[in-house]
One Martini backbone bead per residue (centre of mass of N, CA, C, O) as a GRO file, in nm:
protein
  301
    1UNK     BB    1   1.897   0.289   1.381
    2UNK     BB    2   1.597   0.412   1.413
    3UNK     BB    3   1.291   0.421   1.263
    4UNK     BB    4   1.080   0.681   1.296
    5UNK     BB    5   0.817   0.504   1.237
    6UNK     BB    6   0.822   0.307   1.462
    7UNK     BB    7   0.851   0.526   1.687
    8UNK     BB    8   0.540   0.606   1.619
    9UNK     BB    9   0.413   0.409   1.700
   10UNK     BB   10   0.500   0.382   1.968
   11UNK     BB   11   0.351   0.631   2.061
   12UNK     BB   12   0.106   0.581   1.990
   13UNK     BB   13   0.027   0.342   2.173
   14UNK     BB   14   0.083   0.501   2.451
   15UNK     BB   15  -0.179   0.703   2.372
   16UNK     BB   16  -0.380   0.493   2.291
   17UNK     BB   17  -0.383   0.168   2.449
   18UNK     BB   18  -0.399   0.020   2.089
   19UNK     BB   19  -0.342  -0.087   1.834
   20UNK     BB   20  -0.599  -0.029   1.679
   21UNK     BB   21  -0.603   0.270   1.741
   22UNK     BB   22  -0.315   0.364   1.609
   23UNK     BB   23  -0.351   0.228   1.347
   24UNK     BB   24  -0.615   0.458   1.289
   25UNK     BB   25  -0.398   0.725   1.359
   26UNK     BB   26  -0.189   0.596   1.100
   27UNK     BB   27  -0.325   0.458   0.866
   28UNK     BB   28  -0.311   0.119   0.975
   29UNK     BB   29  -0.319  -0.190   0.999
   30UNK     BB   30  -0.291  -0.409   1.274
   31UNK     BB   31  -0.079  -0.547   1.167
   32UNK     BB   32   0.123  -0.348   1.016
   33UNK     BB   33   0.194  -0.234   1.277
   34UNK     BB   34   0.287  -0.484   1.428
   35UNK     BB   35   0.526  -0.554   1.224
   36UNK     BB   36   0.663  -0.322   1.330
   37UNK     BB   37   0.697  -0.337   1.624
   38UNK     BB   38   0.870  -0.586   1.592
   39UNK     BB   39   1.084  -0.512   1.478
   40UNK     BB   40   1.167  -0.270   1.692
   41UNK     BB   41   1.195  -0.521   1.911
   42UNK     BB   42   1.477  -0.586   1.746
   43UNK     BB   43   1.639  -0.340   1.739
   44UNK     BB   44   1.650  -0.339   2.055
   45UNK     BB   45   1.610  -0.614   2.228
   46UNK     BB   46   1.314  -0.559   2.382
   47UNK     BB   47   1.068  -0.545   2.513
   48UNK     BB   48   0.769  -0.313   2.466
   49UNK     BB   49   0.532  -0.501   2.488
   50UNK     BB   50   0.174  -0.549   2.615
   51UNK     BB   51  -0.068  -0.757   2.573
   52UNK     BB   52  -0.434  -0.726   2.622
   53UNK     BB   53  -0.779  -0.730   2.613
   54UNK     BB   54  -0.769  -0.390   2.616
   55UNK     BB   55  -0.472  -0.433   2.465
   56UNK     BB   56  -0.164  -0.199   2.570
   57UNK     BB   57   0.113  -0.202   2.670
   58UNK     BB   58   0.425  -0.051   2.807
   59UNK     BB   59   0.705  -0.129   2.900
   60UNK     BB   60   1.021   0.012   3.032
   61UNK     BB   61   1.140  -0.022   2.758
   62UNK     BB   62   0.895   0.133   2.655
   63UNK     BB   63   0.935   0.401   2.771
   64UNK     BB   64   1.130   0.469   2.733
   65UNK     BB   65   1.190   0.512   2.437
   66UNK     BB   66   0.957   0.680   2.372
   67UNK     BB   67   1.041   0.936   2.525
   68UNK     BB   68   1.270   0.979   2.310
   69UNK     BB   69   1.100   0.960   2.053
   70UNK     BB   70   0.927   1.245   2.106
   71UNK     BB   71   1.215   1.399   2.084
   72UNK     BB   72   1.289   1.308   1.749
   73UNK     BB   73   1.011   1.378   1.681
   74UNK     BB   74   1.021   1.678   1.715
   75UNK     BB   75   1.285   1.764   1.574
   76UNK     BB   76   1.191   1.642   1.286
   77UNK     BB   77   0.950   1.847   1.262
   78UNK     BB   78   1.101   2.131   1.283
   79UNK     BB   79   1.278   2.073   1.044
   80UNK     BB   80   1.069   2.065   0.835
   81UNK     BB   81   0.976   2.306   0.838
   82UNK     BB   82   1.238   2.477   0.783
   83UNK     BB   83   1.265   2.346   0.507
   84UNK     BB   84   0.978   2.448   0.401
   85UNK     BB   85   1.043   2.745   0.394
   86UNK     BB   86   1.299   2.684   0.172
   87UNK     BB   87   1.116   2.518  -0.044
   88UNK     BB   88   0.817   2.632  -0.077
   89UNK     BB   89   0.634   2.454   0.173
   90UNK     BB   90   0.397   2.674   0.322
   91UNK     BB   91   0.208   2.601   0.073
   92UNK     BB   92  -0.061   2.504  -0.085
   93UNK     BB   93  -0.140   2.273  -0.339
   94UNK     BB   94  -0.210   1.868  -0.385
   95UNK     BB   95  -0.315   1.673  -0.637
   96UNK     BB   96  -0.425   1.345  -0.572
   97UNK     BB   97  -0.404   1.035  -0.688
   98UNK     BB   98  -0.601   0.723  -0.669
   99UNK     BB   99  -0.622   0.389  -0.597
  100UNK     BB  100  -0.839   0.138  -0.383
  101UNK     BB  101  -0.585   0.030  -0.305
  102UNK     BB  102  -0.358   0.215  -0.217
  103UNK     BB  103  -0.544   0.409  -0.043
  104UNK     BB  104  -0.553   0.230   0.170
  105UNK     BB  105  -0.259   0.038   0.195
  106UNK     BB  106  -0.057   0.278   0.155
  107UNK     BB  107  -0.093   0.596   0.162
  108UNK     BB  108  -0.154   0.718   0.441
  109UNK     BB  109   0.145   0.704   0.586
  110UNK     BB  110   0.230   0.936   0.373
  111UNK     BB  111   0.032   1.134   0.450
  112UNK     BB  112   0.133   1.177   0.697
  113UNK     BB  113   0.415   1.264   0.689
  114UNK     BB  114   0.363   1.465   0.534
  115UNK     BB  115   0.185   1.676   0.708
  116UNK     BB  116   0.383   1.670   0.950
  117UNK     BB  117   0.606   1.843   0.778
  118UNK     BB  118   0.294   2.014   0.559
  119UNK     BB  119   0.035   2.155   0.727
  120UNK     BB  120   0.007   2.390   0.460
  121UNK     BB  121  -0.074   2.185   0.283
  122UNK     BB  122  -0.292   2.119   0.064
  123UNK     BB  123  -0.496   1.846   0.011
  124UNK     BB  124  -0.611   1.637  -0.293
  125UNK     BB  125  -0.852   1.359  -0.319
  126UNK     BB  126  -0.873   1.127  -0.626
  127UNK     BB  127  -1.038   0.891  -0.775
  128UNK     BB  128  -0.829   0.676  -1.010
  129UNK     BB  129  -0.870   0.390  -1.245
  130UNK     BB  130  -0.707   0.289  -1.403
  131UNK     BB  131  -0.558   0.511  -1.639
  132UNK     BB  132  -0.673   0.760  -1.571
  133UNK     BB  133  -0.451   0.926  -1.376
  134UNK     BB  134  -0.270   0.952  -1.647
  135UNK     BB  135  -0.438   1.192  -1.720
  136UNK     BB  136  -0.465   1.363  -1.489
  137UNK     BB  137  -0.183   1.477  -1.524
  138UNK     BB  138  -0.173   1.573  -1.780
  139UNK     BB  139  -0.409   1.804  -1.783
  140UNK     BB  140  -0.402   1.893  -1.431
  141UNK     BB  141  -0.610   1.741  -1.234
  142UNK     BB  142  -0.305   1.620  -1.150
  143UNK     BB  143  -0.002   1.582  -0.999
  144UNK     BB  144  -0.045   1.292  -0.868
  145UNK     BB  145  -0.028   0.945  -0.946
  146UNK     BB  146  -0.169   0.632  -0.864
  147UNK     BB  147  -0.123   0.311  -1.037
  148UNK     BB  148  -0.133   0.041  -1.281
  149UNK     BB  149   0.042  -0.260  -1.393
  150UNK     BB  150  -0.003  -0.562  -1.595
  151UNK     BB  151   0.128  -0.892  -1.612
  152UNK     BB  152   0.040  -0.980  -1.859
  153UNK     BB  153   0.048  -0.759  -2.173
  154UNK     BB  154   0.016  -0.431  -2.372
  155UNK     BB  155   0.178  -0.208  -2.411
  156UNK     BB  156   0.195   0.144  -2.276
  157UNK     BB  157   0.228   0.469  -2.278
  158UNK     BB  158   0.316   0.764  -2.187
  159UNK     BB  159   0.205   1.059  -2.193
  160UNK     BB  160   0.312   1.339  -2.277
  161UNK     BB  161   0.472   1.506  -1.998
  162UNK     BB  162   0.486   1.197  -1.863
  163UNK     BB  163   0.567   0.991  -1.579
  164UNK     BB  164   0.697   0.662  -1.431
  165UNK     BB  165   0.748   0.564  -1.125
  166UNK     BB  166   0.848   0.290  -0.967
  167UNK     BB  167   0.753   0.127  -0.634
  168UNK     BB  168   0.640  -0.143  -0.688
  169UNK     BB  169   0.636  -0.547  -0.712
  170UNK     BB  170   0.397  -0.777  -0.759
  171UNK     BB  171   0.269  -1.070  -0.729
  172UNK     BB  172   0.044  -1.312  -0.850
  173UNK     BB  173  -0.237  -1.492  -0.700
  174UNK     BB  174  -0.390  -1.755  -0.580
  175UNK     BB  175  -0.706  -1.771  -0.469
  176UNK     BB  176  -0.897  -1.965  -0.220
  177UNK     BB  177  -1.076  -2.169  -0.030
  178UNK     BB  178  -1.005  -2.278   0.214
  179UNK     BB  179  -0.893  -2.577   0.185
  180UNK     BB  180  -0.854  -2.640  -0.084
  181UNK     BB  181  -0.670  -2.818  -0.326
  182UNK     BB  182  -0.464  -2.573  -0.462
  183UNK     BB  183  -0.375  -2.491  -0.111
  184UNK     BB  184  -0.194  -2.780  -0.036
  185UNK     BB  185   0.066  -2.711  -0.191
  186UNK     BB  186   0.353  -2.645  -0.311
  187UNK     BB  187   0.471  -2.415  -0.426
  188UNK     BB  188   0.431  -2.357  -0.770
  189UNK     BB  189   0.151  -2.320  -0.967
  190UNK     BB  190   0.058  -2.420  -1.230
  191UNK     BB  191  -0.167  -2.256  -1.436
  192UNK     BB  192  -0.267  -2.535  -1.581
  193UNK     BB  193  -0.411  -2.625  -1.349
  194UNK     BB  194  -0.656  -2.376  -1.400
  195UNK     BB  195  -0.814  -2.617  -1.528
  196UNK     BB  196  -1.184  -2.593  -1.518
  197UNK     BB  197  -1.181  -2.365  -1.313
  198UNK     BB  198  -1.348  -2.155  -1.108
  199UNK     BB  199  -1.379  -1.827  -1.236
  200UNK     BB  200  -1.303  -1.524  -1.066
  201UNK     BB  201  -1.347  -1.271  -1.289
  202UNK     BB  202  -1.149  -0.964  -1.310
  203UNK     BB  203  -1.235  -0.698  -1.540
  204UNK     BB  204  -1.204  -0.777  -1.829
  205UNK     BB  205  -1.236  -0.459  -1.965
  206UNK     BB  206  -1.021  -0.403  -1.815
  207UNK     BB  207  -0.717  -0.319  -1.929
  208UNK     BB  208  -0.499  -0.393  -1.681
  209UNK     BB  209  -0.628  -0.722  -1.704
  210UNK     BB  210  -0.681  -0.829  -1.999
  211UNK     BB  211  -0.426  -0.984  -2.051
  212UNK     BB  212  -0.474  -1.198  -1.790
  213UNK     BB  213  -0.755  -1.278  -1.876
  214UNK     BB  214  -0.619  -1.434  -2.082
  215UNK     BB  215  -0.411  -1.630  -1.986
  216UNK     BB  216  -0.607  -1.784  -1.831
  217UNK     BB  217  -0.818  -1.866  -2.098
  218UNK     BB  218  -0.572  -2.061  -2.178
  219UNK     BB  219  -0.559  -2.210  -1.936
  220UNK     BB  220  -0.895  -2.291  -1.887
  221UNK     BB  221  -1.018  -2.096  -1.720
  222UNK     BB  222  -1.393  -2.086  -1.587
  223UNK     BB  223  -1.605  -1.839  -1.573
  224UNK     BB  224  -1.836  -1.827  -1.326
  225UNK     BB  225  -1.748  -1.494  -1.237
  226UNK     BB  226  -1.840  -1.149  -1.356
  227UNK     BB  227  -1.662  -0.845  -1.296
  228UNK     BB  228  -1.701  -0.546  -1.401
  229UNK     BB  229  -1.571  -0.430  -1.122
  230UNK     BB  230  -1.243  -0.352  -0.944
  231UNK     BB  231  -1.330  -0.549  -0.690
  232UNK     BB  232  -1.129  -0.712  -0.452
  233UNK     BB  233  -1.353  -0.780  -0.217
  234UNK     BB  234  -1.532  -0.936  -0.370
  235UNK     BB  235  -1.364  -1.146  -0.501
  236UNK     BB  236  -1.289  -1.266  -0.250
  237UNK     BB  237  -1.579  -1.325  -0.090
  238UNK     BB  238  -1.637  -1.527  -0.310
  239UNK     BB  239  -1.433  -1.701  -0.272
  240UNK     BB  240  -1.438  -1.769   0.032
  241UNK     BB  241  -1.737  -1.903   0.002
  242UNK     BB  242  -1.666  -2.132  -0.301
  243UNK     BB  243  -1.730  -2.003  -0.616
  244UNK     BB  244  -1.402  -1.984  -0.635
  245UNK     BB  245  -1.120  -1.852  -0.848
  246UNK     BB  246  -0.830  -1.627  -0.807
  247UNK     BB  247  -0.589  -1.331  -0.923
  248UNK     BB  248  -0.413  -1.168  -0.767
  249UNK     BB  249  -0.251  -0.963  -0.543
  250UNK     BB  250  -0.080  -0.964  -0.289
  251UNK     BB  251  -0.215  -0.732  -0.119
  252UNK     BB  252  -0.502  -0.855  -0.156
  253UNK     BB  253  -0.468  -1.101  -0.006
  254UNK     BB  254  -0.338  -0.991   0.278
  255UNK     BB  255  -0.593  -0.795   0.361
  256UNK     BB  256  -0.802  -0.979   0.352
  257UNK     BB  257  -1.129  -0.989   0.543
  258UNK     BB  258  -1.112  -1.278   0.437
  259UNK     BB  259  -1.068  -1.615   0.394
  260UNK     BB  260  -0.763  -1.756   0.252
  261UNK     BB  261  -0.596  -1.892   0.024
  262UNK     BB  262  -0.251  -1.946  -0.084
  263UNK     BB  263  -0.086  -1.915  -0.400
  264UNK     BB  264   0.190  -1.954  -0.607
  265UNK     BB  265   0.302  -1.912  -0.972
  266UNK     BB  266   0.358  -2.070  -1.293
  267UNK     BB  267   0.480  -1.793  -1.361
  268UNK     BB  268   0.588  -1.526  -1.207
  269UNK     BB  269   0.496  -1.331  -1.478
  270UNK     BB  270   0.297  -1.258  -1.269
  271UNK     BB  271   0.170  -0.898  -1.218
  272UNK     BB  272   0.230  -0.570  -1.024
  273UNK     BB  273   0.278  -0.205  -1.113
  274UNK     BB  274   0.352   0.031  -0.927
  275UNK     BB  275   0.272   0.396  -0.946
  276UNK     BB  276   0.368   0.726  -1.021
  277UNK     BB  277   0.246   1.017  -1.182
  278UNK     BB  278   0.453   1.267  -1.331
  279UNK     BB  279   0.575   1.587  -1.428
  280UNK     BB  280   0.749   1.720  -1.662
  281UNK     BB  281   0.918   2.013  -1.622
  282UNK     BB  282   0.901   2.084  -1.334
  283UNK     BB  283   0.817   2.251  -1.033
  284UNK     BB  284   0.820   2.087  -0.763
  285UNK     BB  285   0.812   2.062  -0.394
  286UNK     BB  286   0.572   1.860  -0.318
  287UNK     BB  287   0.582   1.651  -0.510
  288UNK     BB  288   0.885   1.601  -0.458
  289UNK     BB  289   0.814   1.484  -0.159
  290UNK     BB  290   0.655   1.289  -0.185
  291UNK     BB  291   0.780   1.096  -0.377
  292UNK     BB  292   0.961   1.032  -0.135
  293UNK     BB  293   0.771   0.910   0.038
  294UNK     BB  294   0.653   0.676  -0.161
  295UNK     BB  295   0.956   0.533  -0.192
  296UNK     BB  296   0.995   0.459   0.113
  297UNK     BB  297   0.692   0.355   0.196
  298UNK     BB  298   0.683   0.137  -0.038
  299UNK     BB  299   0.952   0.002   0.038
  300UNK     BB  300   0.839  -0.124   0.321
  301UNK     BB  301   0.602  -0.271   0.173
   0.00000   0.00000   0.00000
């Protein structure tokens, strides 16, 4: 059984005639791209692309496959429409909100594959910081959040008649400038270790941030740069330059647009949890099938 998503690549890229253009026209990076393709040339069994420096072609076992996945994505499309008149997705309007990693490399996937499904529904996006987007599902002012939780932390609640789904659960890891020398060992760097480190400290009052970065400061990292806005961009920037050590999510560090050292963390209860926030006790059919699009979507990544 091939997955839908994957075939949905292999199409584009066939109308596309590169990697980097399919990837643009499906919101993935070109990476992420190639990851789905890499995947779905092991479910076939057969080599289905060829790089060149102008881009890529489909070998002729990949235009085979392409010219099928046309027609399966074509009736599962006819398909969605006809369960969205079922099931009173046929219009409406749906308010997404969502903060800047998840937005661009996660979000965007997702959104395309609704689209597809839901061409009716008009989509309204607003960037909210976390813990700001469950405040503005609470109000109404959203109907779905993207947010997030760190830690170590302390705990804090979901306002009345809003929930959480968890959706993703990635580890912290320390990245460094190339070569770096807590970047060439093995195994798991003990936090301790980054006692003496000159530290770029990601938005200590930002309050999601704020457990991490006390427990980094008991571990003795001394902050070099302070970012008061969490901009994980910036601070990879800044790493890769050799100005610090910094501890972000696995997906800031895979990501990142400068080259960086990444060593994982011991213990490995530092992480990042993305979640979901959604009204409780409401009928929405857009949200809920959202949601399931995005169960399935970051489960993949």
């Amino acid at each position: 059984m091939y997955d839908p998503t994957r075939l949905a690549a292999l199409v584009a890229v066939a109308e596309a005639g590169s990697i980097t253009r399919a990837a643009a026209r499906l919101g993935y990076t070109a990476p992420a791209l190639s990851q789905q393709l890499a995947k779905l040339e092991r479910e076939s069994g057969a080599t289905l692309l060829v790089r060149h420096h102008r881009g890529a072609r489909l070998t002729a076992a990949g235009e085979l496959l392409a010219a099928r996945a046309r027609t399966v994505l074509d009736e599962m499309d006819r398909a969605r429409h006809e369960l969205s008149r079922l099931a009173g997705l046929s219009g409406g309007r749906l308010k997404v909100g969502t903060f800047t990693t998840a937005g661009i490399h996660l979000l965007p996937p997702v959104l395309s594959s609704f689209r597809r499904s839901h061409p009716d529904v008009e989509l309204t996006l607003a960037d909210y910081e976390p813990p700001n987007g469950v405040s503005a599902v609470a109000t109404g002012d959203a109907d779905l959040a993207l947010t997030h939780a760190y830690e170590p932390a302390a705990s804090s609640a979901a306002p009345s008649g809003v929930a959480l789904e968890t959706l993703l659960v990635e580890e912290l890891v320390l990245v460094t400038a190339p070569g770096h020398i807590l970047a060439g060992g093995t195994g798991r760097l003990p936090v301790a270790d980054l006692a003496g480190q000159p530290l770029i400290s990601s938005a200590p009052a930002h309050p999601p941030r704020q457990g991490v970065e006390s427990a980094l400061a008991e571990a003795g990292a001394t902050p070099a740069v302070v970012c008061e806005t969490p901009g994980y961009a910036l601070v990879c920037a800044l790493v890769s330059a050799g100005i610090g050590v910094a501890v972000v999510p696995e997906m800031v560090a895979a990501m990142s647009a400068t080259p960086l050292g990444v060593r994982p963390l011991e213990p490995s209860a530092y992480r990042r949890t993305i979640s979901v926030a959604y009204r409780t006790g409401e009928e929405s059919p857009a949200a809920d099938t959202l949601r399931a699009l995005l169960r399935g979507g970051f489960g993949r990544a």
